[in-house]
Amino acid sequence: MANNNRLRTVYAFAREMYPKTVKTDIQYGTAGFRTRATDLAYVMYRMGLLAVLRARYKKAVVGVMITASHNPEPDNGVKLVDPHGEMLEQSWEKLATRIANVADSKLQDALNDIIKEYNIENMNDRAEIVVGKDTRPSSPSLSKAVTDGILAMGGKPIDYGIVTTPQLHYFVMCKNTNRAYGQPTEEGYYRKLINAFKKVRGDSFTNGNYTNRVMYDGANGVGAKKVKYLKEALGGSLIVDMYNDEIIGSGKLNYLCGADFVKSHQSFPTGVPKEANARCCSVDGDADRLVYYYLDDNGKFHLLDGDRIATLIAAYLKEILLKTGIDLNLGLVQTAYANGASTEYITKELKVPVACVSTGVKHLHHKAQEFDIGVYFEANGHGTVVFRPEAKTRLREAFQANNLSPDQKEATERLLNVIDIINETVGDAISDMLLVETILHSKGWDVREWEAAYTDYPNRLMKVVVTDRNVITTADAERTCVTPEGLQNEIDGLVAKYRSARAFVRPSGTENIVRVYAEAATREETDKLAAEVARKVYDMAGGCGAPPEVPQ
Ligand code: NG1
Ligand code: ZN
């Protein structure tokens, strides 16, 4: 009975304040719901409702983040965060899609179905829901819609205001581990990361060719806002020169800057001074992606993307692990978008096992958890390191026991501190930057020495607009195209014409397009292969608009 009253209130709110305004269906994709902010109020309200059911079902705190990451300012989006700070479990993504799309009059029934299916009995629990948002002008009103949904369902919203996506994941994890992971406050987050960073760095801020200054492109978003606090707390240990930190609502969020722009255009962002060989980095609009880059003496742009960050971290962790003498296994997880040269370097030079999984952080995160220490990165700069809880316990116990040599003890202490620099819940641009800076400092490397590990194969990413992207299905971590029938054969034939070539196609999970990726020995061959594959997709998978042009 109490349930029915509750759900009647939920429906009344929905009808009066957050009516469904869009007829077409929306899908919980790779990164939650993402579309024009003006179309999202009812979706936000409904995600507030669902978050409370999820929290009651898991008997834990869950999170809701309002952001559209690297998308332009008029867009916004929402994603749910599970109790250990991970992305929402896949089976609930389907429920999210269902709840977002039912008619107002069917909302009550749809919620009741979930309550019954998952046997959610504690409908009076004031489940805590942690809410955060990025700097978009649309975020405050959308956050209010989420909060209204939480309240209507009888939950307790905890509003963290403007935070980065990874900060929100961290807060959820802290709350559910009874603060063992850290204090669930922004101050607690900075304190944990910076204390560990300073301990590893010690008193000497420079080393060899490493200088303690980095040029930071904040994408005019939350990543810029938050680094202001970080800068102060870092003191002289790392000087972060900040650029692209325009105020909220300037319309410049992610515009010609930020990690996605730098990676996908493979070019220098606007707003950052062009200084030869200066180490620069960019974050995206919610600060969960990071890429590094520099301009050489001739003004040529060099990108150090997620693959480079992953290899740097894996090599460093392998080295310390060896010094500790503690037998833990280390692995690296990539997607098919990882540059082939990075995969060869990791397997052949570093001799670290590599796994390849489908696009989307949840796939990488889960695979990485199969190792004692799992490093994962998407080429676009989203990634982190996860440590198996037993592995952390073994390191702590070994450190406390008195049977390690001084070198082993030093290495174990260092590794334990490095773990605290890392946000294990999800890729975190701020934490990843502190980790990269720690490693470069420890190696005494400038950005060119970091880049010297291997040479990327030229690569090209293209988009093909088709009527229905779902006609493309794939297997083998997206590297083989299963349908339309015959397309993979055609791709194989094209790839065979070029040296050291590779290409694959897959439907995007965030845009209504098919993505084409190609790699080959030279830039010309790569561009030609990518265009030829794109043309095949256009011809065989229902392309629309102008066909992709193939260079002769
Ligand atoms: P889709 O649109 O499914 O390719 C893109 C990125 C993913 C991931 C998501 C979420 C590429 C090729 N794809 O997914 O890696 O970051 O966005 O933001 O970069
Ligand atoms: Zn992002």
Coordinates of C-alpha atoms and ligand atoms in Angstrom, one line a residue:
M1 CA 0.0 0.0 0.0
A2 CA 2.8 2.4 1.0
N3 CA 4.4 1.5 -2.3
N4 CA 1.3 2.5 -4.2
N5 CA 1.1 5.8 -2.5
R6 CA 4.8 6.4 -3.2
L7 CA 4.4 5.5 -6.9
R8 CA 1.3 7.7 -7.2
T9 CA 3.4 10.7 -6.0
V10 CA 6.1 9.7 -8.4
Y11 CA 3.6 9.7 -11.3
A12 CA 1.9 13.0 -10.2
F13 CA 5.4 14.7 -10.2
A14 CA 6.2 13.2 -13.6
R15 CA 3.0 14.4 -15.1
E16 CA 3.0 17.9 -13.6
M17 CA 6.7 18.8 -13.5
Y18 CA 8.6 16.4 -15.8
P19 CA 6.3 15.2 -18.6
K20 CA 7.9 13.2 -21.3
T21 CA 8.5 15.7 -24.1
V22 CA 10.3 13.6 -26.7
K23 CA 8.5 10.8 -28.7
T24 CA 11.6 9.1 -30.1
D25 CA 13.3 6.5 -27.9
I26 CA 16.6 7.3 -26.2
Q27 CA 19.2 4.6 -25.4
Y28 CA 21.5 4.1 -22.3
G29 CA 24.7 3.9 -24.4
T30 CA 28.4 3.5 -23.7
A31 CA 28.3 6.5 -21.5
G32 CA 24.7 6.7 -20.3
F33 CA 22.1 9.0 -21.9
R34 CA 23.5 11.9 -23.9
T35 CA 21.6 14.3 -26.1
R36 CA 20.4 18.0 -26.4
A37 CA 20.0 19.3 -22.8
T38 CA 16.6 20.7 -23.7
D39 CA 15.3 17.1 -24.2
L40 CA 16.6 15.7 -20.9
A41 CA 14.5 17.0 -18.0
Y42 CA 12.2 13.9 -17.8
V43 CA 15.0 11.5 -18.4
M44 CA 16.9 13.1 -15.4
Y45 CA 13.8 12.9 -13.2
R46 CA 13.4 9.2 -14.1
M47 CA 17.1 8.4 -13.5
G48 CA 16.6 9.9 -10.0
L49 CA 13.8 7.4 -9.5
L50 CA 15.8 4.5 -10.8
A51 CA 18.9 5.4 -8.8
V52 CA 16.9 5.0 -5.6
L53 CA 15.6 1.6 -6.7
R54 CA 19.2 0.6 -7.6
A55 CA 20.5 1.7 -4.2
R56 CA 17.7 -0.1 -2.4
Y57 CA 18.4 -3.2 -4.4
K58 CA 22.1 -3.1 -3.7
K59 CA 21.6 -1.9 -0.2
A60 CA 24.4 0.7 -0.9
V61 CA 25.0 4.3 -1.9
V62 CA 24.9 4.9 -5.7
G63 CA 25.8 7.9 -7.8
V64 CA 24.3 10.0 -10.5
M65 CA 26.5 12.2 -12.7
I66 CA 25.2 14.9 -15.0
T67 CA 27.6 15.5 -17.8
A68 CA 28.1 15.1 -21.6
S69 CA 31.8 14.8 -21.2
H70 CA 33.5 15.9 -24.4
N71 CA 30.3 16.9 -26.3
P72 CA 29.6 20.5 -27.1
E73 CA 27.9 22.8 -24.6
P74 CA 24.3 22.5 -25.8
D75 CA 24.4 18.8 -25.0
N76 CA 24.1 17.1 -21.7
G77 CA 23.8 13.6 -20.3
V78 CA 23.4 11.4 -17.3
K79 CA 25.1 8.2 -16.0
L80 CA 24.5 6.1 -13.0
V81 CA 27.4 5.0 -10.8
D82 CA 27.4 1.6 -9.0
P83 CA 28.4 1.0 -5.4
H84 CA 32.1 0.4 -6.0
G85 CA 32.3 3.4 -8.2
E86 CA 32.0 1.4 -11.4
M87 CA 29.7 2.1 -14.3
L88 CA 26.1 0.8 -14.0
E89 CA 25.8 -2.9 -14.4
Q90 CA 24.8 -3.9 -18.0
S91 CA 21.5 -5.6 -17.0
W92 CA 20.4 -2.3 -15.4
E93 CA 21.3 -0.3 -18.5
K94 CA 18.3 -2.0 -20.2
L95 CA 16.1 -1.0 -17.3
A96 CA 17.3 2.6 -17.5
T97 CA 16.4 2.6 -21.2
R98 CA 13.0 1.1 -20.5
I99 CA 12.3 3.7 -17.7
A100 CA 13.5 6.6 -19.8
N101 CA 11.2 5.7 -22.7
V102 CA 7.8 4.6 -21.2
A103 CA 4.9 7.0 -21.5
D104 CA 4.1 9.0 -18.4
S105 CA 1.0 7.0 -17.8
K106 CA 3.0 3.7 -17.9
L107 CA 5.7 4.9 -15.5
Q108 CA 4.1 3.6 -12.4
D109 CA 3.7 0.1 -13.9
A110 CA 7.2 0.0 -15.2
L111 CA 8.7 0.9 -11.8
N112 CA 6.5 -1.6 -10.2
D113 CA 7.7 -4.3 -12.6
I114 CA 11.3 -3.6 -11.5
I115 CA 10.4 -3.6 -7.8
K116 CA 8.8 -7.0 -8.3
E117 CA 11.4 -8.4 -10.6
Y118 CA 14.2 -7.5 -8.2
N119 CA 12.2 -8.2 -5.1
I120 CA 12.9 -4.7 -3.7
E121 CA 11.2 -4.8 -0.3
N122 CA 12.8 -2.0 1.6
M123 CA 10.8 0.7 -0.2
N124 CA 10.9 3.0 2.8
D125 CA 14.7 3.1 3.0
R126 CA 16.0 6.6 2.6
A127 CA 18.7 5.3 0.2
E128 CA 21.6 7.9 -0.2
I129 CA 22.2 9.0 -3.8
V130 CA 25.3 11.0 -4.5
V131 CA 24.7 13.6 -7.2
G132 CA 27.3 15.6 -9.2
K133 CA 27.3 17.8 -12.3
D134 CA 29.7 19.4 -14.7
T135 CA 29.9 23.1 -15.6
R136 CA 27.4 23.2 -18.4
P137 CA 24.7 26.0 -18.0
S138 CA 22.0 23.3 -18.3
S139 CA 23.4 21.2 -15.5
P140 CA 21.8 23.0 -12.5
S141 CA 18.2 22.6 -13.7
L142 CA 18.9 19.0 -14.8
S143 CA 20.4 18.2 -11.4
K144 CA 17.3 19.6 -9.8
A145 CA 15.2 17.1 -11.9
V146 CA 17.4 14.2 -10.7
T147 CA 17.0 15.4 -7.1
D148 CA 13.3 15.7 -7.5
G149 CA 13.2 12.1 -8.7
I150 CA 15.2 10.9 -5.8
L151 CA 13.0 12.7 -3.3
A152 CA 9.8 11.5 -5.0
M153 CA 11.0 8.0 -4.6
G154 CA 11.8 8.6 -0.9
G155 CA 15.6 8.6 -1.3
K156 CA 18.1 11.0 0.2
P157 CA 20.0 13.1 -2.4
I158 CA 23.5 14.2 -1.4
D159 CA 24.4 17.1 -3.7
Y160 CA 28.1 17.5 -4.4
G161 CA 27.5 20.4 -6.8
I162 CA 30.1 20.8 -9.6
V163 CA 32.6 17.9 -9.5
T164 CA 34.5 15.9 -12.1
T165 CA 33.1 12.5 -13.1
P166 CA 35.9 10.6 -11.4
Q167 CA 35.5 12.6 -8.2
L168 CA 31.9 11.5 -8.0
H169 CA 32.9 7.8 -8.5
Y170 CA 35.4 8.3 -5.7
F171 CA 32.8 9.7 -3.3
V172 CA 30.5 6.7 -4.0
M173 CA 33.3 4.3 -3.3
C174 CA 34.4 6.1 -0.1
K175 CA 30.8 6.0 1.2
N176 CA 30.4 2.3 0.6
T177 CA 33.7 1.3 2.1
N178 CA 33.0 3.1 5.3
R179 CA 35.7 5.6 4.4
A180 CA 38.4 3.0 4.0
Y181 CA 39.0 4.2 0.5
G182 CA 39.2 7.9 1.6
Q183 CA 37.1 10.7 2.9
P184 CA 34.0 11.3 0.7
T185 CA 34.7 15.0 0.3
E186 CA 36.5 17.0 -2.3
E187 CA 39.1 18.0 0.3
G188 CA 39.5 14.3 1.2
Y189 CA 40.0 13.5 -2.5
Y190 CA 42.8 16.1 -3.0
R191 CA 44.4 15.2 0.3
K192 CA 44.7 11.5 -0.5
L193 CA 46.1 12.1 -4.0
I194 CA 48.5 15.0 -3.2
N195 CA 49.9 13.5 0.0
A196 CA 50.8 10.3 -1.8
F197 CA 52.2 12.3 -4.8
K198 CA 54.4 14.4 -2.5
K199 CA 55.6 11.4 -0.6
V200 CA 56.8 9.7 -3.8
R201 CA 58.3 12.8 -5.2
G202 CA 60.3 13.7 -2.1
D203 CA 62.2 17.0 -1.7
S204 CA 63.7 17.1 -5.1
F205 CA 61.2 18.4 -7.5
T206 CA 63.3 18.0 -10.7
N207 CA 65.4 15.0 -11.8
G208 CA 67.6 14.6 -14.9
N209 CA 65.8 16.0 -17.9
Y210 CA 62.4 16.2 -16.0
T211 CA 61.2 19.7 -15.2
N212 CA 58.3 20.1 -12.7
R213 CA 56.2 22.3 -15.0
V214 CA 53.3 21.1 -17.2
M215 CA 51.0 23.2 -19.4
Y216 CA 47.4 22.2 -18.7
D217 CA 44.4 22.6 -21.0
G218 CA 41.3 22.5 -18.9
A219 CA 38.9 22.4 -21.9
N220 CA 37.0 25.3 -20.3
G221 CA 35.2 22.9 -18.1
V222 CA 35.2 21.3 -14.6
G223 CA 38.7 20.0 -15.1
A224 CA 39.9 23.7 -15.2
K225 CA 37.8 24.7 -12.2
K226 CA 39.2 21.9 -10.1
V227 CA 42.8 22.2 -11.0
K228 CA 42.8 25.6 -9.4
Y229 CA 42.6 23.9 -5.9
L230 CA 45.1 21.3 -6.9
K231 CA 47.6 23.9 -8.0
E232 CA 47.6 25.5 -4.6
A233 CA 47.9 22.2 -2.7
L234 CA 50.7 21.0 -4.9
G235 CA 52.8 24.0 -3.8
G236 CA 56.2 23.9 -5.7
S237 CA 56.2 20.2 -6.2
L238 CA 54.5 20.5 -9.6
I239 CA 53.8 23.8 -11.4
V240 CA 50.6 23.5 -13.4
D241 CA 50.3 26.3 -15.9
M242 CA 46.6 26.5 -16.6
Y243 CA 45.0 27.4 -19.9
N244 CA 41.4 27.2 -21.3
D245 CA 39.7 27.9 -18.0
E246 CA 36.9 30.2 -19.2
I247 CA 34.0 30.8 -16.9
I248 CA 30.8 28.7 -17.0
G249 CA 28.5 29.4 -20.0
S250 CA 31.1 31.0 -22.2
G251 CA 30.1 28.5 -24.9
K252 CA 33.7 27.4 -25.2
L253 CA 33.5 24.1 -23.4
N254 CA 35.5 21.6 -25.4
Y255 CA 35.6 24.1 -28.3
L256 CA 38.9 23.6 -30.2
C257 CA 40.5 22.3 -27.1
G258 CA 40.3 19.4 -24.6
A259 CA 41.4 15.8 -24.8
D260 CA 38.9 14.7 -27.4
F261 CA 39.8 17.6 -29.8
V262 CA 43.5 17.0 -29.4
K263 CA 43.2 13.2 -29.9
S264 CA 40.7 13.2 -32.8
H265 CA 42.2 16.1 -34.7
Q266 CA 45.8 15.1 -33.8
S267 CA 46.5 18.8 -33.4
F268 CA 47.5 21.4 -30.8
P269 CA 44.5 23.0 -29.0
T270 CA 43.7 26.7 -29.1
G271 CA 44.6 28.8 -26.1
V272 CA 47.8 27.0 -25.1
P273 CA 51.1 28.9 -25.8
K274 CA 53.2 27.2 -28.5
E275 CA 56.5 26.6 -26.7
A276 CA 58.9 24.1 -28.3
N277 CA 59.3 20.8 -26.4
A278 CA 57.1 21.9 -23.5
R279 CA 55.1 19.1 -21.9
C280 CA 51.4 19.8 -22.4
C281 CA 48.3 17.9 -21.4
S282 CA 44.5 18.2 -22.1
V283 CA 41.6 16.8 -20.1
D284 CA 38.0 16.5 -21.4
G285 CA 34.8 18.2 -20.3
D286 CA 34.3 16.1 -17.2
A287 CA 38.0 15.4 -16.6
D288 CA 38.0 11.6 -17.0
R289 CA 40.3 11.6 -20.1
L290 CA 43.8 12.8 -20.4
V291 CA 46.3 13.1 -23.3
Y292 CA 49.8 14.6 -23.4
Y293 CA 51.5 16.2 -26.4
Y294 CA 54.2 18.6 -27.4
L295 CA 55.5 20.7 -30.4
D296 CA 59.1 19.9 -31.5
D297 CA 61.7 22.4 -32.6
N298 CA 60.1 22.4 -36.1
G299 CA 56.7 23.1 -34.7
K300 CA 55.6 19.5 -35.5
F301 CA 52.9 18.1 -33.2
H302 CA 53.5 14.9 -31.2
L303 CA 50.7 13.1 -29.4
L304 CA 51.2 10.9 -26.3
D305 CA 47.7 9.4 -26.0
G306 CA 46.1 6.8 -23.8
D307 CA 48.3 4.0 -25.3
R308 CA 51.4 5.9 -24.3
I309 CA 50.2 6.6 -20.8
A310 CA 49.3 2.9 -20.4
T311 CA 52.7 1.7 -21.6
L312 CA 54.5 4.2 -19.4
I313 CA 52.5 3.1 -16.3
A314 CA 52.8 -0.6 -17.1
A315 CA 56.6 -0.4 -17.5
Y316 CA 57.0 1.5 -14.3
L317 CA 54.8 -0.8 -12.3
K318 CA 56.6 -3.8 -13.6
E319 CA 59.9 -2.3 -12.6
I320 CA 58.8 -1.5 -9.0
L321 CA 57.1 -4.8 -8.7
L322 CA 60.3 -6.6 -9.6
K323 CA 62.2 -4.6 -6.9
T324 CA 59.7 -5.5 -4.2
G325 CA 60.3 -9.2 -4.8
I326 CA 56.6 -9.8 -4.3
D327 CA 55.0 -12.1 -6.8
L328 CA 52.0 -10.4 -8.2
N329 CA 50.8 -10.6 -11.8
L330 CA 50.5 -7.5 -14.0
G331 CA 48.4 -7.2 -17.1
L332 CA 47.3 -4.5 -19.6
V333 CA 43.9 -4.1 -21.2
Q334 CA 43.3 -2.2 -24.5
T335 CA 40.6 -2.0 -27.1
A336 CA 41.0 -2.5 -30.9
Y337 CA 41.7 1.2 -31.2
A338 CA 45.1 0.8 -29.5
N339 CA 47.9 1.6 -31.9
G340 CA 49.4 -1.7 -33.1
A341 CA 52.9 -0.4 -32.2
S342 CA 51.9 0.0 -28.6
T343 CA 50.6 -3.6 -28.4
E344 CA 53.8 -4.9 -30.0
Y345 CA 55.9 -2.9 -27.6
I346 CA 54.0 -4.1 -24.5
T347 CA 54.1 -7.8 -25.5
K348 CA 57.6 -8.0 -27.0
E349 CA 59.6 -5.4 -25.1
L350 CA 57.8 -5.1 -21.7
K351 CA 56.7 -8.7 -21.8
V352 CA 53.4 -7.8 -20.1
P353 CA 50.3 -9.7 -21.1
V354 CA 47.8 -7.7 -23.1
A355 CA 44.1 -8.4 -23.4
C356 CA 41.8 -6.7 -26.0
V357 CA 38.2 -6.0 -25.2
S358 CA 35.2 -4.2 -26.7
T359 CA 35.0 -0.4 -26.6
G360 CA 33.6 1.1 -23.3
V361 CA 35.2 1.5 -20.0
K362 CA 33.1 -1.1 -18.2
H363 CA 34.6 -3.8 -20.4
L364 CA 38.2 -2.7 -19.8
H365 CA 37.6 -2.2 -16.1
H366 CA 36.2 -5.7 -15.6
K367 CA 38.9 -7.4 -17.6
A368 CA 41.6 -5.5 -15.7
Q369 CA 40.2 -6.9 -12.4
E370 CA 41.3 -10.3 -13.6
F371 CA 44.9 -9.4 -12.8
D372 CA 46.5 -8.6 -9.4
I373 CA 47.4 -5.3 -11.0
G374 CA 45.5 -4.4 -14.1
V375 CA 46.3 -1.3 -16.2
Y376 CA 43.6 -0.3 -18.7
F377 CA 43.4 2.6 -21.1
E378 CA 41.4 3.5 -24.2
A379 CA 43.5 5.2 -26.8
N380 CA 41.5 8.4 -26.2
G381 CA 43.0 8.8 -22.7
H382 CA 40.4 7.2 -20.5
G383 CA 42.0 4.7 -18.1
T384 CA 43.4 3.8 -14.7
V385 CA 44.9 1.0 -12.8
V386 CA 43.0 -1.5 -10.5
F387 CA 44.6 -3.5 -7.8
R388 CA 43.0 -6.7 -6.5
P389 CA 42.2 -6.2 -2.8
E390 CA 44.3 -9.3 -1.8
A391 CA 47.3 -7.8 -3.7
K392 CA 47.1 -4.6 -1.7
T393 CA 46.8 -6.6 1.5
R394 CA 49.9 -8.6 0.5
L395 CA 51.9 -5.4 -0.2
R396 CA 50.8 -3.9 3.2
E397 CA 51.7 -7.0 5.1
A398 CA 55.0 -7.4 3.4
F399 CA 55.8 -3.8 4.2
Q400 CA 55.0 -4.3 7.9
A401 CA 56.8 -7.6 8.3
N402 CA 60.5 -7.2 8.9
N403 CA 61.9 -9.6 6.4
L404 CA 62.4 -7.3 3.3
S405 CA 65.8 -6.0 2.3
P406 CA 66.1 -2.1 2.4
D407 CA 65.6 -1.9 -1.4
Q408 CA 62.6 -4.2 -1.3
K409 CA 61.1 -2.2 1.5
E410 CA 61.7 1.1 -0.3
A411 CA 60.0 -0.3 -3.5
T412 CA 57.1 -1.7 -1.5
E413 CA 56.5 1.7 0.2
R414 CA 56.7 3.5 -3.1
L415 CA 54.2 1.1 -4.7
L416 CA 51.8 1.6 -1.7
N417 CA 52.0 5.3 -2.2
V418 CA 51.6 5.1 -5.9
I419 CA 48.3 3.2 -5.3
D420 CA 47.1 6.2 -3.4
I421 CA 47.8 8.6 -6.3
I422 CA 45.5 6.4 -8.4
N423 CA 41.7 6.7 -8.5
E424 CA 40.9 3.0 -9.0
T425 CA 37.2 3.5 -9.5
V426 CA 37.4 5.0 -13.0
G427 CA 39.7 6.9 -15.4
D428 CA 40.6 10.2 -13.8
A429 CA 42.5 12.9 -15.7
I430 CA 43.8 14.6 -12.5
S431 CA 45.0 11.4 -10.9
D432 CA 46.4 10.1 -14.2
M433 CA 48.3 13.4 -14.6
L434 CA 49.8 13.1 -11.2
L435 CA 50.8 9.5 -11.9
V436 CA 52.4 10.4 -15.3
E437 CA 54.3 13.2 -13.6
T438 CA 55.5 10.9 -10.9
I439 CA 56.8 8.4 -13.4
L440 CA 58.5 10.9 -15.6
H441 CA 60.1 12.5 -12.5
S442 CA 61.3 9.1 -11.3
K443 CA 62.8 8.3 -14.7
G444 CA 64.3 11.8 -15.1
W445 CA 62.6 11.9 -18.6
D446 CA 61.5 14.8 -20.7
V447 CA 58.5 14.3 -23.0
R448 CA 60.8 13.2 -25.9
E449 CA 62.4 10.5 -23.9
W450 CA 59.0 9.2 -23.0
E451 CA 58.0 9.2 -26.7
A452 CA 61.1 7.3 -27.7
A453 CA 59.8 3.9 -26.4
Y454 CA 58.1 3.1 -29.8
T455 CA 56.9 4.8 -33.0
D456 CA 53.1 4.8 -33.6
Y457 CA 51.8 3.4 -36.9
P458 CA 50.0 6.1 -38.8
N459 CA 46.3 5.7 -38.1
R460 CA 43.0 7.1 -39.2
L461 CA 39.6 7.2 -37.6
M462 CA 36.6 8.0 -39.9
K463 CA 32.8 8.2 -39.4
V464 CA 30.3 6.9 -41.9
V465 CA 26.6 8.0 -41.6
V466 CA 24.2 5.1 -42.3
T467 CA 20.5 4.7 -42.0
D468 CA 20.7 2.1 -39.2
R469 CA 24.1 1.6 -37.5
N470 CA 22.8 -1.7 -35.9
V471 CA 23.1 -3.5 -39.3
I472 CA 26.8 -3.7 -38.4
T473 CA 27.5 -6.4 -35.8
T474 CA 30.9 -7.6 -34.7
A475 CA 32.8 -10.3 -32.9
D476 CA 36.2 -10.9 -31.4
A477 CA 36.4 -7.6 -29.4
E478 CA 35.0 -5.7 -32.4
R479 CA 37.8 -6.7 -34.7
T480 CA 35.7 -8.9 -37.0
C481 CA 32.5 -7.7 -38.7
V482 CA 29.8 -10.4 -38.7
T483 CA 27.1 -8.5 -40.6
P484 CA 26.3 -7.4 -43.2
E485 CA 27.5 -10.6 -44.7
G486 CA 30.5 -10.3 -47.0
L487 CA 31.7 -7.0 -45.6
Q488 CA 34.5 -8.5 -43.6
N489 CA 35.8 -10.4 -46.7
E490 CA 35.9 -7.1 -48.5
I491 CA 37.8 -5.4 -45.6
D492 CA 40.3 -8.3 -45.6
G493 CA 40.8 -7.9 -49.3
L494 CA 41.5 -4.1 -48.9
V495 CA 43.9 -4.6 -45.9
A496 CA 45.9 -7.2 -47.8
K497 CA 46.9 -4.6 -50.4
Y498 CA 48.9 -2.6 -47.8
R499 CA 52.0 -3.2 -45.7
S500 CA 51.6 -3.6 -41.9
A501 CA 47.9 -2.8 -42.2
R502 CA 44.9 -3.4 -40.1
A503 CA 41.3 -2.1 -40.2
F504 CA 38.0 -2.7 -38.5
V505 CA 34.5 -1.2 -38.3
R506 CA 31.9 -1.0 -35.5
P507 CA 28.7 0.9 -34.7
S508 CA 29.3 3.8 -32.3
G509 CA 27.7 3.5 -28.9
T510 CA 27.4 7.2 -28.5
E511 CA 26.6 8.6 -32.0
N512 CA 24.4 7.4 -34.8
I513 CA 27.3 6.4 -37.1
V514 CA 29.7 3.6 -37.9
R515 CA 33.3 4.1 -37.0
V516 CA 36.1 3.0 -39.3
Y517 CA 39.7 2.5 -38.0
A518 CA 42.7 1.9 -40.2
E519 CA 46.5 1.6 -39.6
A520 CA 49.2 1.1 -42.2
A521 CA 52.9 1.7 -42.8
T522 CA 52.6 5.2 -44.2
R523 CA 50.2 8.1 -43.8
E524 CA 49.2 7.9 -47.5
E525 CA 48.5 4.2 -47.3
T526 CA 46.5 4.6 -44.0
D527 CA 44.3 7.4 -45.4
K528 CA 43.6 5.4 -48.6
L529 CA 42.8 2.2 -46.7
A530 CA 40.5 4.1 -44.2
A531 CA 38.6 5.8 -47.1
E532 CA 38.3 2.5 -49.1
V533 CA 36.9 0.7 -46.0
A534 CA 34.6 3.6 -45.3
R535 CA 33.3 3.4 -48.9
K536 CA 32.6 -0.3 -48.5
V537 CA 30.6 0.4 -45.3
Y538 CA 28.7 3.1 -47.1
D539 CA 27.9 0.7 -50.0
M540 CA 27.1 -2.4 -48.0
A541 CA 25.6 -1.1 -44.8
G542 CA 23.2 1.5 -46.1
G543 CA 25.2 4.7 -46.2
C544 CA 23.4 8.1 -46.4
G545 CA 24.4 11.5 -47.7
A546 CA 27.5 12.0 -49.8
P547 CA 29.7 8.8 -50.1
P548 CA 33.2 8.9 -48.6
E549 CA 35.8 10.1 -51.1
V550 CA 38.7 7.7 -51.8
P551 CA 42.0 9.4 -52.6
Q552 CA 43.4 8.2 -56.0
Ligands
NG1_1 P1 31.8 5.1 -29.3 O1 30.9 6.3 -29.8 O2 31.0 3.9 -28.9 O3 32.9 4.8 -30.2 C1 33.2 6.7 -27.7 C2 34.7 6.3 -27.6 C3 34.8 5.3 -26.5 C4 34.3 5.8 -25.2 C5 32.9 6.4 -25.4 C6 32.3 7.1 -24.1 C7 36.3 6.0 -29.4 C8 36.7 5.4 -30.7 N1 35.1 5.7 -28.9 O4 32.5 5.6 -27.9 O5 36.2 5.0 -26.4 O6 35.2 6.7 -24.6 O7 32.8 7.3 -26.5 O8 32.7 8.4 -24.0 O9 37.1 6.8 -28.9
ZN2 ZN 34.7 12.3 -20.3

